[in-house]
Amino acid sequence: MGIFTDLNLNGRTPVRVQPKVGEWGPAGVPSTRAKKIQRIVAPIAFVVVLAGLCGLFYFFYTVLIPQG
C-alpha cells in the first residue's frame, strides 16, 4: 500500500455525514483559497481580540484600583 492510494476520502464514515457531491466536487465544502484565507485571518483575529481584552482589563484595573 503506497502513499495516497485510496481516493475515497470519505472512508468508512456513514452516508449521512458525508458531504453532498456536486458536478465538480463536494458541495458546501470551503475551497482551498477560502481555507488559506481563514488560516491567515484566524490568528490575526485572535491577537486583535486578545489585545482588546487586555486593554479593557487594564482600563478597569486603573479605574477600580486607587492610585495613591
Short mmCIF file of C-alpha atoms in Angstrom, two decimals:
data_model
loop_
_atom_site.label_atom_id
_atom_site.label_comp_id
_atom_site.label_asym_id
_atom_site.label_seq_id
_atom_site.Cartn_x
_atom_site.Cartn_y
_atom_site.Cartn_z
CA MET A 1 0.00 0.00 0.00
CA GLY A 2 1.58 3.26 -1.14
CA ILE A 3 1.05 6.84 -0.12
CA PHE A 4 -2.23 8.43 -1.27
CA THR A 5 -3.54 5.29 -2.95
CA ASP A 6 -7.09 5.44 -1.57
CA LEU A 7 -9.02 8.13 -3.44
CA ASN A 8 -12.17 7.56 -1.37
CA LEU A 9 -11.78 10.47 1.05
CA ASN A 10 -14.96 9.56 2.92
CA GLY A 11 -13.53 6.30 4.19
CA ARG A 12 -15.88 4.35 6.43
CA THR A 13 -17.94 7.37 7.52
CA PRO A 14 -21.74 6.97 7.42
CA VAL A 15 -23.52 8.34 4.36
CA ARG A 16 -25.47 10.89 6.45
CA VAL A 17 -22.27 12.76 7.41
CA GLN A 18 -20.58 12.69 4.01
CA PRO A 19 -20.65 15.95 2.01
CA LYS A 20 -23.03 16.11 -0.94
CA VAL A 21 -21.19 15.68 -4.21
CA GLY A 22 -21.92 18.25 -6.89
CA GLU A 23 -20.96 18.21 -10.55
CA TRP A 24 -17.37 19.37 -9.92
CA GLY A 25 -16.80 18.04 -6.42
CA PRO A 26 -18.20 18.25 -2.90
CA ALA A 27 -20.93 20.87 -2.46
CA GLY A 28 -20.88 23.13 0.60
CA VAL A 29 -17.20 22.49 1.36
CA PRO A 30 -14.89 25.53 1.59
CA SER A 31 -12.46 25.94 -1.28
CA THR A 32 -8.71 25.77 -0.85
CA ARG A 33 -8.49 29.55 -1.29
CA ALA A 34 -11.07 30.11 1.47
CA LYS A 35 -9.14 27.77 3.77
CA LYS A 36 -5.90 29.67 3.13
CA ILE A 37 -7.62 32.96 3.91
CA GLN A 38 -9.08 31.51 7.12
CA ARG A 39 -5.62 30.31 8.18
CA ILE A 40 -4.38 33.89 7.90
CA VAL A 41 -7.42 35.68 9.35
CA ALA A 42 -7.93 33.42 12.41
CA PRO A 43 -4.59 34.19 14.17
CA ILE A 44 -4.92 37.91 13.37
CA ALA A 45 -8.46 37.98 14.79
CA PHE A 46 -7.26 36.09 17.89
CA VAL A 47 -4.49 38.61 18.54
CA VAL A 48 -6.82 41.57 18.00
CA VAL A 49 -9.44 40.17 20.38
CA LEU A 50 -6.77 39.32 22.97
CA ALA A 51 -5.31 42.83 22.74
CA GLY A 52 -8.80 44.31 23.13
CA LEU A 53 -9.46 42.22 26.22
CA CYS A 54 -6.10 43.16 27.72
CA GLY A 55 -6.82 46.84 27.09
CA LEU A 56 -10.28 46.51 28.64
CA PHE A 57 -8.90 44.76 31.72
CA TYR A 58 -6.17 47.39 32.07
CA PHE A 59 -8.78 50.15 31.83
CA PHE A 60 -10.91 48.57 34.56
CA TYR A 61 -7.81 47.94 36.67
CA THR A 62 -6.79 51.61 36.53
CA VAL A 63 -10.34 52.77 37.26
CA LEU A 64 -11.01 50.40 40.16
CA ILE A 65 -7.62 50.43 41.91
CA PRO A 66 -6.91 53.79 43.57
CA GLN A 67 -3.59 55.29 42.52
CA GLY A 68 -2.03 56.67 45.52
#
